[in-house]
XYZ file of C-alpha atoms in Angstrom:
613
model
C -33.071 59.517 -28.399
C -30.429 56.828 -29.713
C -28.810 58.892 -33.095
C -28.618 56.517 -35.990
C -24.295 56.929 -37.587
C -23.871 59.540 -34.359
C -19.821 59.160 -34.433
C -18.138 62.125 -36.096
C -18.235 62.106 -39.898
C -15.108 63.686 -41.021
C -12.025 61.950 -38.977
C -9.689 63.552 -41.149
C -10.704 67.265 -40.133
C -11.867 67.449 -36.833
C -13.557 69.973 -34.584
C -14.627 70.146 -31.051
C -18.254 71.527 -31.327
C -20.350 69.997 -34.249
C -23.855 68.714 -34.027
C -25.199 65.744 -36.133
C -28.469 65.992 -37.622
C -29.373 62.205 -38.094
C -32.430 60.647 -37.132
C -36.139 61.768 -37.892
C -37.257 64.190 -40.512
C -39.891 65.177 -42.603
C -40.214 62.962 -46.202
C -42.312 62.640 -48.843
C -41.840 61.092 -52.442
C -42.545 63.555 -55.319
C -43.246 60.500 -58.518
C -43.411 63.566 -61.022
C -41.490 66.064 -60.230
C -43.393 68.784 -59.702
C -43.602 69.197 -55.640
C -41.841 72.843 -56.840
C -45.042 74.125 -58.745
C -47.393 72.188 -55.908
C -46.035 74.207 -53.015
C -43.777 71.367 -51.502
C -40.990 74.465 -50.297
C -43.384 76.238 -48.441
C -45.394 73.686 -46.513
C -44.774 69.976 -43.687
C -44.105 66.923 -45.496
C -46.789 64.230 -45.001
C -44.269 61.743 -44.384
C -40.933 60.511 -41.595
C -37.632 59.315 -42.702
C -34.475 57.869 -40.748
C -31.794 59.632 -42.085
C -28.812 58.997 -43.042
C -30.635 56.106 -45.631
C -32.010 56.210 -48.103
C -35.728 55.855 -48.673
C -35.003 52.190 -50.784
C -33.053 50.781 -47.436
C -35.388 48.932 -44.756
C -33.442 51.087 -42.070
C -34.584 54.409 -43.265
C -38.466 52.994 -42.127
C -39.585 53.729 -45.974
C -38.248 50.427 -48.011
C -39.688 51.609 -51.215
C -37.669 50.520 -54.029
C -39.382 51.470 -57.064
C -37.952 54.701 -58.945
C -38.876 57.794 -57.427
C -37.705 60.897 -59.431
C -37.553 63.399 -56.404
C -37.714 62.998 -52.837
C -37.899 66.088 -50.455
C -36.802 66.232 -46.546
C -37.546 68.808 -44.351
C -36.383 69.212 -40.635
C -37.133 72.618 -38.131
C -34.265 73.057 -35.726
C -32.616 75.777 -33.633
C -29.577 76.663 -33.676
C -27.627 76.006 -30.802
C -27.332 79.624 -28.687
C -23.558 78.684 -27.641
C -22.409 79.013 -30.759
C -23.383 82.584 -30.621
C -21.081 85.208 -32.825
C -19.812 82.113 -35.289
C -20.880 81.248 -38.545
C -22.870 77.975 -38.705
C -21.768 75.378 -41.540
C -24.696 72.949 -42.787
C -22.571 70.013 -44.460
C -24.170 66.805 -46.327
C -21.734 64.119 -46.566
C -23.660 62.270 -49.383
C -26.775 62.623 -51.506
C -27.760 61.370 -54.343
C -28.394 62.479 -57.286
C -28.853 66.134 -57.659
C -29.891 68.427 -54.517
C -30.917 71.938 -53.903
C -30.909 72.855 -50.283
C -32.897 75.561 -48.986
C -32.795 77.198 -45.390
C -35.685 79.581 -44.367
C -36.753 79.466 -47.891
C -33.621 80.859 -49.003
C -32.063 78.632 -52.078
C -28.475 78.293 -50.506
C -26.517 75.585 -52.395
C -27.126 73.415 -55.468
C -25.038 69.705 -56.006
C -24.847 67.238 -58.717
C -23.396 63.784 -58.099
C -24.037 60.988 -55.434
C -20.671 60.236 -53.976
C -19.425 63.525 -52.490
C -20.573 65.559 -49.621
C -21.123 69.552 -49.936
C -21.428 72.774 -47.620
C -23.135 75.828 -47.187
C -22.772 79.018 -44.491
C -26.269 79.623 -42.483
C -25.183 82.783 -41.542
C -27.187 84.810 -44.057
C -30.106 83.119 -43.083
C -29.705 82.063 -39.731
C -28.325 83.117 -36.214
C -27.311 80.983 -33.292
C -30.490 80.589 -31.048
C -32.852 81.120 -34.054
C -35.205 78.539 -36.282
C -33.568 76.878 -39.315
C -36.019 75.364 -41.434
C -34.092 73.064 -43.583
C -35.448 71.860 -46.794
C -33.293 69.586 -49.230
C -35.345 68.469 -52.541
C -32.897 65.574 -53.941
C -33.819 64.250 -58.054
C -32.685 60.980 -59.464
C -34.672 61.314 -62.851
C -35.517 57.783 -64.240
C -35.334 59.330 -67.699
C -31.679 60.828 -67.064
C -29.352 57.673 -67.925
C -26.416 59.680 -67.771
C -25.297 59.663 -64.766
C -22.531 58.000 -62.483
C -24.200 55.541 -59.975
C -22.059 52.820 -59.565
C -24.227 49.073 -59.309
C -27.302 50.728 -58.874
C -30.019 49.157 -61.363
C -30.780 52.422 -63.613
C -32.763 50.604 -66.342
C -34.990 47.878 -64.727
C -37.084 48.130 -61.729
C -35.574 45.052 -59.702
C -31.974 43.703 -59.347
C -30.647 41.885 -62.104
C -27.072 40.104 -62.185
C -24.271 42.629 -60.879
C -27.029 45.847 -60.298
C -28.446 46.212 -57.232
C -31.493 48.302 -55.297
C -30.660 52.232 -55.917
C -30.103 54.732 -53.487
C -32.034 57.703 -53.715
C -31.571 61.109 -51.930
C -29.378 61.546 -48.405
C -27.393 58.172 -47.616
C -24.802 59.645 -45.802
C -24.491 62.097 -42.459
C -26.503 65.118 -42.391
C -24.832 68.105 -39.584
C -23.498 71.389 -38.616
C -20.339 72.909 -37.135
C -19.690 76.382 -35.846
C -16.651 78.581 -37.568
C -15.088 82.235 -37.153
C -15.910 83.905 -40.334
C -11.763 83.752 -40.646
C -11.437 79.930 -40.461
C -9.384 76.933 -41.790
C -10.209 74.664 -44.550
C -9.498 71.279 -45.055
C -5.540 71.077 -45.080
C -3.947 68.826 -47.573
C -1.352 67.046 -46.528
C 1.448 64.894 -48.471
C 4.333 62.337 -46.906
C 7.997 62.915 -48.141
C 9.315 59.659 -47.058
C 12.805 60.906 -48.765
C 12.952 63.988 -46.393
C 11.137 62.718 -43.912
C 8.773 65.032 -43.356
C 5.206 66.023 -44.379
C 4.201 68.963 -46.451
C 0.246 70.692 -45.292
C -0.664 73.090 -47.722
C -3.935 75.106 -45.656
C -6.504 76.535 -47.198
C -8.242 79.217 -45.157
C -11.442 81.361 -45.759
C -11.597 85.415 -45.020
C -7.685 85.283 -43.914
C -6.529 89.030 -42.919
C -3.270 90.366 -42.436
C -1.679 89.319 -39.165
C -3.282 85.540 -39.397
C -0.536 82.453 -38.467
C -0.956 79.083 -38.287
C 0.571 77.025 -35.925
C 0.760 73.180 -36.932
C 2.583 70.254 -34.020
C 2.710 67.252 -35.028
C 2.725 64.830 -32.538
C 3.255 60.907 -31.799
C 2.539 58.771 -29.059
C 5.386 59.965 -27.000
C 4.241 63.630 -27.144
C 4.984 66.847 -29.492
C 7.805 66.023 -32.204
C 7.586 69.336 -34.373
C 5.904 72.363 -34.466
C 6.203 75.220 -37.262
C 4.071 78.978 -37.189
C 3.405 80.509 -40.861
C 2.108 83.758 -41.878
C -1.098 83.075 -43.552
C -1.929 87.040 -44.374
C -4.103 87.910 -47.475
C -5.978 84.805 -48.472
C -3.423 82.750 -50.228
C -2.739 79.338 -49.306
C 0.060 78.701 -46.750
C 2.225 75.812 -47.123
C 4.425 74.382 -44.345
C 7.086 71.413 -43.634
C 7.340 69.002 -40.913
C 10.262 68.051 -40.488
C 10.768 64.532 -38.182
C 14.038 64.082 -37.042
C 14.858 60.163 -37.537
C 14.845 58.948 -33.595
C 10.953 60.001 -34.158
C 10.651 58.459 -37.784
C 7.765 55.294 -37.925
C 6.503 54.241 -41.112
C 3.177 53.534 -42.222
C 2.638 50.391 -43.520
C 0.299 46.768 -43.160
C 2.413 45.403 -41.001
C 2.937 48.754 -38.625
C -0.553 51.328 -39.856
C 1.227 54.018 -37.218
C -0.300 57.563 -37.497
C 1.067 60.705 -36.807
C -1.332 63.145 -34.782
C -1.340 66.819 -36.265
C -2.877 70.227 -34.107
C -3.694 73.242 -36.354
C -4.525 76.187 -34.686
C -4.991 79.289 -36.748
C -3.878 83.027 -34.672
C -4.984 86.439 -35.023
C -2.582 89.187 -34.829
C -2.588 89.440 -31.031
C -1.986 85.041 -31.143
C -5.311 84.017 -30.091
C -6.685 81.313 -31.196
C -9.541 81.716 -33.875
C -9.963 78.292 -35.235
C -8.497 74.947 -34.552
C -8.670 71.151 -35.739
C -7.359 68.246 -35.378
C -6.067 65.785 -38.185
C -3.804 62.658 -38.791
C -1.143 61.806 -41.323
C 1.072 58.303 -42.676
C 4.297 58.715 -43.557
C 4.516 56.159 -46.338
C 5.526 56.251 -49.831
C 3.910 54.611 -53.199
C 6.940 53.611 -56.098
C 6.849 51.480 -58.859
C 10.121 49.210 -59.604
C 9.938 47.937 -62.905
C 7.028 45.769 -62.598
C 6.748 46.232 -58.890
C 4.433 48.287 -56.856
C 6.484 49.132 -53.556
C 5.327 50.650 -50.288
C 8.037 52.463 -48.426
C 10.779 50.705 -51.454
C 9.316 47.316 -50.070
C 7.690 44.507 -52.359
C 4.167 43.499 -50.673
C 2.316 41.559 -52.836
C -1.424 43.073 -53.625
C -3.767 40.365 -52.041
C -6.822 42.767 -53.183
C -10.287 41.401 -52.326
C -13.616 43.529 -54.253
C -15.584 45.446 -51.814
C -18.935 46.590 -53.255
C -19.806 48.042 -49.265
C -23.673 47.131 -49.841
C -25.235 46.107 -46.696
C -28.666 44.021 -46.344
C -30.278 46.474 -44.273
C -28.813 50.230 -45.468
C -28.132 49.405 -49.041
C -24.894 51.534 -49.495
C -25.216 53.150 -45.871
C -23.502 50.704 -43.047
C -26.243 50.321 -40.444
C -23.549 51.532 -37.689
C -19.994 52.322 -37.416
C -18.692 48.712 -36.597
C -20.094 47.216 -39.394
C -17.246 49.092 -41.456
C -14.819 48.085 -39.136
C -15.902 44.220 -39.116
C -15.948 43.672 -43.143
C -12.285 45.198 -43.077
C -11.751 42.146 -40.232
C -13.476 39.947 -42.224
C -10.673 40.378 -45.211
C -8.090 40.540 -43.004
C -8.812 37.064 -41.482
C -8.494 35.527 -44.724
C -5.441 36.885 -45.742
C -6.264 39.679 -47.856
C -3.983 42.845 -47.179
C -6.083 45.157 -49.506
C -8.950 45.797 -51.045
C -10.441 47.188 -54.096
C -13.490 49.878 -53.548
C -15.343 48.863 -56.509
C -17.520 51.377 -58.251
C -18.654 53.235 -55.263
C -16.884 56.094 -52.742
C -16.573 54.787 -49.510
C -17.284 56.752 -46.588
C -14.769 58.920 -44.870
C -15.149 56.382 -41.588
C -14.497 53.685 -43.684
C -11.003 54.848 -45.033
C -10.121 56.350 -41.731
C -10.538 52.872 -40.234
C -8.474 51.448 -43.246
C -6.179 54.313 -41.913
C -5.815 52.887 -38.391
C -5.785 49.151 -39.343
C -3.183 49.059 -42.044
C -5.854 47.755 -44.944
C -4.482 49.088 -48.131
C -7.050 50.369 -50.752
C -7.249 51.342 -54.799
C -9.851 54.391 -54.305
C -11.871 54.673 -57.117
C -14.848 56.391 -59.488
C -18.235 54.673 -59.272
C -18.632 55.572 -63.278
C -20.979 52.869 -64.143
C -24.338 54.645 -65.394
C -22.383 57.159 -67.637
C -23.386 57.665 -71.419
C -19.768 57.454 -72.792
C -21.038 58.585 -76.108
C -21.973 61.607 -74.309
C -19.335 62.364 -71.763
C -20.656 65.733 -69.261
C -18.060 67.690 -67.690
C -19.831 66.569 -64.342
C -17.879 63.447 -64.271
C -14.484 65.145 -64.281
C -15.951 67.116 -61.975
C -17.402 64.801 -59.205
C -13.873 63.259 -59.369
C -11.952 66.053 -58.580
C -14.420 66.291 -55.431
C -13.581 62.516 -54.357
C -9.656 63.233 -54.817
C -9.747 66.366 -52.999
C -11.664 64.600 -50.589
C -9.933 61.624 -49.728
C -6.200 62.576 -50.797
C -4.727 62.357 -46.815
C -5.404 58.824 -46.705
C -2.617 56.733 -46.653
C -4.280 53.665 -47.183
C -5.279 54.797 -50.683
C -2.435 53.358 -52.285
C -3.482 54.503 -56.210
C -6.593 55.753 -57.987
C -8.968 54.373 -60.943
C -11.719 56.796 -62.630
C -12.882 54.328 -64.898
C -14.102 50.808 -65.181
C -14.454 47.974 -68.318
C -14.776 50.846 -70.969
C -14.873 49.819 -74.662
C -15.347 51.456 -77.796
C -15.209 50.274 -81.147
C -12.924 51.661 -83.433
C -15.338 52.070 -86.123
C -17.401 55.337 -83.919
C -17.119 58.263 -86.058
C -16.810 60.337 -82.219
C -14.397 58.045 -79.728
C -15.252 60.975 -77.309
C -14.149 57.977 -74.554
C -10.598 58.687 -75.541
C -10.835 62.376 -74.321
C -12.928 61.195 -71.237
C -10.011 58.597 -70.117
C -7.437 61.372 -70.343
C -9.414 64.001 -68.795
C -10.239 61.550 -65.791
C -6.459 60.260 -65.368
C -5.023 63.834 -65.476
C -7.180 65.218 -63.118
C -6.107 62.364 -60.960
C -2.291 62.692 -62.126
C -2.520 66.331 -61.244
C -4.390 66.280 -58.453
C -2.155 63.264 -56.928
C 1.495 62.844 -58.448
C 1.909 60.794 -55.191
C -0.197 57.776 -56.112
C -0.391 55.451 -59.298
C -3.324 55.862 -61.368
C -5.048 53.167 -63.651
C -6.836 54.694 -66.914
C -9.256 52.426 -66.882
C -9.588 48.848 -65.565
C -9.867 45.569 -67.245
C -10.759 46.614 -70.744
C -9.595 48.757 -72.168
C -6.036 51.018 -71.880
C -6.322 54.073 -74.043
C -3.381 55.802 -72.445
C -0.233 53.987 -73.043
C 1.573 56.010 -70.124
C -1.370 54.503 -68.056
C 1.060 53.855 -64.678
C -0.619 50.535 -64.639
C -2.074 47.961 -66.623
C -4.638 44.865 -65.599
C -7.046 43.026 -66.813
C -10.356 41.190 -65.536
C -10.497 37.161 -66.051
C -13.252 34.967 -64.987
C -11.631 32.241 -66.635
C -12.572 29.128 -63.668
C -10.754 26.570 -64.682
C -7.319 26.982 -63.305
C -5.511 25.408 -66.083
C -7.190 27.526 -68.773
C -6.348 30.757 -65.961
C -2.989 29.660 -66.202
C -2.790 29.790 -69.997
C -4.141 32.739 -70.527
C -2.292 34.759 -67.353
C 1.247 33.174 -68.875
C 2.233 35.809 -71.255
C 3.727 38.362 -69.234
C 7.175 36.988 -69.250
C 6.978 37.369 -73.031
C 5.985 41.075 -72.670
C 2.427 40.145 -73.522
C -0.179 41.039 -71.281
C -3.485 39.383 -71.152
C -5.986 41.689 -71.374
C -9.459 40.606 -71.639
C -11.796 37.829 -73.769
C -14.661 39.788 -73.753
C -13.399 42.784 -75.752
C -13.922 43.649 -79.481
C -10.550 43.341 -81.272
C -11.192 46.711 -82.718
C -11.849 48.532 -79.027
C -8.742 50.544 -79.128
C -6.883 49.317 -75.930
C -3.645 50.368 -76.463
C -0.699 47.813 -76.212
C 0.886 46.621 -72.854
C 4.116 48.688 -72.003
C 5.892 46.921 -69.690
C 3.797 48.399 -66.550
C 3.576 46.443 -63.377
C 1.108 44.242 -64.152
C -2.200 42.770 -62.103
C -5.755 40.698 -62.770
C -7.700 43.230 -61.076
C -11.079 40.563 -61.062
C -10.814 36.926 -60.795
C -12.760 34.313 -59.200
C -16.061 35.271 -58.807
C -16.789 31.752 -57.815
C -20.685 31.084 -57.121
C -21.392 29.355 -54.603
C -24.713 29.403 -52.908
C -26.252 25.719 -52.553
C -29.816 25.494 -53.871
C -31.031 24.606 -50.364
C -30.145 27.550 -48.842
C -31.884 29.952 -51.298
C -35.143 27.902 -52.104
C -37.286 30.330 -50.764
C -35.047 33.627 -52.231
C -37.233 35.562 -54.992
C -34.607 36.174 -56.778
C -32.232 33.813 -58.777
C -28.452 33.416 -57.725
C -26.156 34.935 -60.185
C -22.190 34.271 -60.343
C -19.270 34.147 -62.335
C -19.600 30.306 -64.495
C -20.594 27.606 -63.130
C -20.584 27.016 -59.518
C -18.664 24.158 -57.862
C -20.543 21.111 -56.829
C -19.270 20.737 -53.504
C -17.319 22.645 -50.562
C -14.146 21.139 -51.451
C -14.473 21.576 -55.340
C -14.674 25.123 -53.780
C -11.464 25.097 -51.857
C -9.757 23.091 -54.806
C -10.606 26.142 -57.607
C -10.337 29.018 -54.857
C -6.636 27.598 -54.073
C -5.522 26.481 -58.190
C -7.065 30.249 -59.171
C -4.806 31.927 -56.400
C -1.889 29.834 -57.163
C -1.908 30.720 -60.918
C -1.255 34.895 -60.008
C 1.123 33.970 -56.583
C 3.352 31.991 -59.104
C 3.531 34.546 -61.490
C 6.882 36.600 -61.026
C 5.395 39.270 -63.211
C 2.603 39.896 -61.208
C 2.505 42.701 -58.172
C -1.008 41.869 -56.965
C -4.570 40.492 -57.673
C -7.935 41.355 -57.014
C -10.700 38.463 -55.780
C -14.357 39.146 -56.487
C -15.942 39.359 -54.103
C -15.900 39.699 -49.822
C -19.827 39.419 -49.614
C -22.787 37.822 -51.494
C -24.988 40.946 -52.764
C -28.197 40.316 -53.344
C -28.455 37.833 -56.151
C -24.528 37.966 -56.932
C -24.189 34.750 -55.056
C -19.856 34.787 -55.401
C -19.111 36.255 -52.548
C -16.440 34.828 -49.663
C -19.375 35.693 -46.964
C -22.699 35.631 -47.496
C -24.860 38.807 -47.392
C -25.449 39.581 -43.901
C -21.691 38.663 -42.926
C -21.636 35.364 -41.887
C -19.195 32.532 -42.927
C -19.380 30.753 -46.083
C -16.270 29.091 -45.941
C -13.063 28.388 -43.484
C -11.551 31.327 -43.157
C -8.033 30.138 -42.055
C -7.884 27.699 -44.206
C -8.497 30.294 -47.341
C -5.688 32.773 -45.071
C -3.170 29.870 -45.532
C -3.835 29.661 -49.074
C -3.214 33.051 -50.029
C -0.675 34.195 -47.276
C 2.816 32.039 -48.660
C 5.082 33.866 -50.350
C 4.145 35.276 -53.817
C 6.778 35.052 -56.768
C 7.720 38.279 -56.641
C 8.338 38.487 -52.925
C 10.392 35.200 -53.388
C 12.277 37.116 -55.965
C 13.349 39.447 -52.863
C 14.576 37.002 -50.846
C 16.605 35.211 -53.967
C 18.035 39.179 -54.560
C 19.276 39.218 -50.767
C 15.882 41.390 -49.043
C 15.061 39.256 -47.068
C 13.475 41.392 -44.554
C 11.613 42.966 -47.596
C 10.245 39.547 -48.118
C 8.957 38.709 -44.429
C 7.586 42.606 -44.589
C 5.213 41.597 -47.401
C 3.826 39.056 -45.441
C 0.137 40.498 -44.339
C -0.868 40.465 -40.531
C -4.365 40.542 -39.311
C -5.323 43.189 -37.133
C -7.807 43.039 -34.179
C -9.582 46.019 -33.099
């Protein structure tokens, strides 16, 4: 039997054994609720499901799209007999919205929050070479507005302007992996580019005295360092990896080299108990007065926004190439990064980002969220994603929050204390990375590390006017705001329009027959080379800017009615891709301003390359 999204799901962390648990399962849709009281727990469900999509997604063999406030899966498995005397690990890499998870009728783990995976130990319930009976009932309660679900339509049945189909229960990999009750955790691991070396802090469950760790890091040329640490008594060993400099590579665009790194963790007598396998960039994030540096280089941000909906799996790519194709797609027309715009990506996807040199802003799918009545759930589902996604170096900087506004007039601006609780968990978490407070409108943090705005402005001349006052110390910020919202005054941060563009363009003959109306950003250009002319005047306006580090073009694909994208839907060309790579590929302002202050080679660096896998 072919497994749908069979590769491994966790590239940063990787063991040997593991077993994936996509493909068929039990399914049924409870519309009220109440499957609980009517037995659902106990009993087969009268449905099948494809999983790892959702029940809205054509792939998952469902396609129903209306709301459905709990869905329940059930699959009957054995545990494989090999992994006999080991602890068995059920992990869900995403489901959404809320989930309890039972095994053998035992309630063993309860999650809020779509965009991060959870865990649980079998071994309570189950032994290797015995029946697991896995039952996972997953609620996404039309009545419960409050909650963080990115551009999935919450209020309205069908899509409408920039919402799109939801995604209801698992939409990412379901599977198991056997562990010593004494076992490592996911290690955390942070580039000095100063010392050259990398610091892995290692959590580890059950640890007993006598446990070591061994760590080598490796290249392509072999072993380069290895280290042993006492890990006795459940704290959390920390080691350095020290490189000496005839082994130092940098990660970067231009040269996305990654460092291999073994972790084996010893008993008392130095056999091996545990061991994985993980990956690390040595690369460093700096700002420069209004510069954004990697590795004390000026690269100009040629962001394009990635929504990551597909046709066919809604926010679950039908197979792992499809990930690695839309970060081709960007690359071929001169993008060198990308904006992940209100969803979590996959861990394939960023490991792929990883390996390819595609630089990314991770950030917080928040849109759904009642900010007059902030939870402690959302500081908490964001601690999961930067915990989860903190090795990357591709992530180049964080952003919890997106177009928030408040008027100063609310008796309770409880959005203040949400902003700073979401940027210091992020600060704290990640003093590594820049963070944005909260992009395009508005700033309520003046110490916000960086500051942007969101212009849909399509007239190039008008752009220009309005993107001019940064050399004055005045930033743009945004049209559409209330001039009593609160945004706090620009401070000098580097400086970037984080959504531009957005040109439509769909011709009329080409969706006659679509059910739903096209939806963009103004009005669309009347031909193909009105297109090119805007596309390249827009563009020109932020390269030219000597104030500006970056931009951010909306969008890399059409999604569903949001007719604006560079591609359409399903992947396939809109436009001349080289011709759009020239455009954006000469040297932006503040990469001449390298050359003109004698780095050159900082200049040519900044230049992006496109990759072929």
């Amino acid at each position: 039997m072919d497994i749908p999204r069979s590769e491994y799901p966790r590239p940063q962390f990787v063991r040997d054994k593991w077993l994936c648990l996509n493909g068929p399962w039990e399914f049924e849709i409870d519309p009220a609720d109440t499957g609980f009281e009517r037995g659902m727990l106990e009993r087969p469900l009268k449905g099948k499901i494809t999983v790892p999509f959702c029940p809205e997604s054509k792939l998952s063999g469902i396609e129903y799209t209306d709301f459905m406030n709990a869905v329940w899966y059930r699959r009957e498995l054995t545990i494989p007999p090999d992994w006999d005397g080991m602890n068995t690990l059920l992990h869900f890499q995403a489901v959404d919205y809320d989930c309890i998870v039972w095994v053998n009728g035992i309630e063993m783990i309860r999650h809020r929050g779509g965009w991060c995976g959870f865990s649980c130990d079998l071994s309570t319930v189950a032994q290797p070479g015995e029946k697991a009976v896995i039952v996972v009932r997953a609620r996404d309660l039309k009545h419960e507005t409050n909650k963080p679900g990115g551009k999935q339509t919450y209020n309205q049945h069908d899509n409408h302007r920039c919402f799109y189909t939801r995604t209801t229960g698992i939409w990412q990999t379901v599977w198991m992996e056997p562990v010593h009750k004494i076992h490592l955790k996911r290690p955390k691991i942070t580039p000095d580019l100063t010392n050259s070396k990398f610091t892995v802090t290692l959590p580890i469950t059950n640890s007993r005295p006598g446990t070591k760790v061994k760590i080598t890091l490796s290249d392509d040329k072999g072993p380069v360092t290895n280290v042993t640490i006492s890990a006795d008594n459940d704290f959390t060993p920390s080691a350095d990896l020290l490189i000496p400099e005839n082994r130092l590579r940098y990660w970067s665009p231009q040269d996305p080299f990654l460092y291999n790194i073994a972790i084996e963790l010893l008993n008392s007598d130095n056999n091996i108990i545990d061991a994985a396998k993980s990956y690390a960039g040595l690369r460093s994030v700096s700002i420069d007065d209004k510069a954004v540096k990697i590795n004390g280089n000026i690269i100009f941000q040629r962001q394009v926004l990635d929504q990551g909906y597909y046709p066919d799996g809604l926010m679950t790519a039908p197979t792992d190439d499809a990930l690695i194709k839309d970060i081709e797609l960007a690359l071929q027309m001169g993008f060198n990064s990308a904006r992940l715009h209100q969803k979590v990506f996959e861990e394939r996807f960023l490991y792929h980002c990883d390996r390819m040199g595609y630089m990314v802003w991770g950030e917080f799918g928040d849109w759904g969220i009642d900010k007059d009545n902030p939870q402690a759930t959302y500081i908490t589902q964001w601690l999961e994603v930067l915990n989860r996604d903190y090795n990357h170096p591709a992530i180049i900087g964080w952003c919890g929050l997106n177009e928030t506004w408040k008027e100063i007039t609310d008796q309770n601006d409880y959005l203040n204390d949400l902003t700073l609780g979401m940027f210091l968990a992020a600060k704290s978490l990640d003093p590594t990375r820049p963070v944005i407070d909260a992009s395009g409108f508005s700033h309520r943090i003046s110490a916000t590390d960086i500051y942007d705005s969101h212009c849909y402005e399509q007239d190039p001349a008008q752009f220009q006017k309005e993107m001019s006052g940064l050399k004055y110390g005045n930033a743009y910020i945004n049209k559409y705001k209330s001039d009593n919202d609160g945004c706090v005054p620009y401070n000098g941060q580097p400086y970037f329009c984080s959504e531009f563009g957005g040109i439509k363009w769909f011709p009329e003959e080409m969706h006659k027959n679509c059910n739903r109306s096209s939806w963009g950003y103004g009005d669309g250009p009347k031909t193909l080379e009105e297109f090119y002319q805007r596309f390249e005047g827009l563009c020109n306006v932020l390269l030219d800017e000597p104030n500006m580090f970056g931009y951010c073009y909306t969008q890399l694909t059409d999604v569903f009615q949001e007719k604006n994208g560079l591609y359409f839907f399903d992947r396939t060309p809109k436009f001349d891709s080289e011709r759009l790579r020239k455009i954006q590929t000469r040297l932006a302002a503040i990469e001449r301003q390298a050359i003109s202050t004698g780095s050159k080679k900082t200049a040519k660096q900044a230049q992006p390359q496109y990759t072929k896998i």
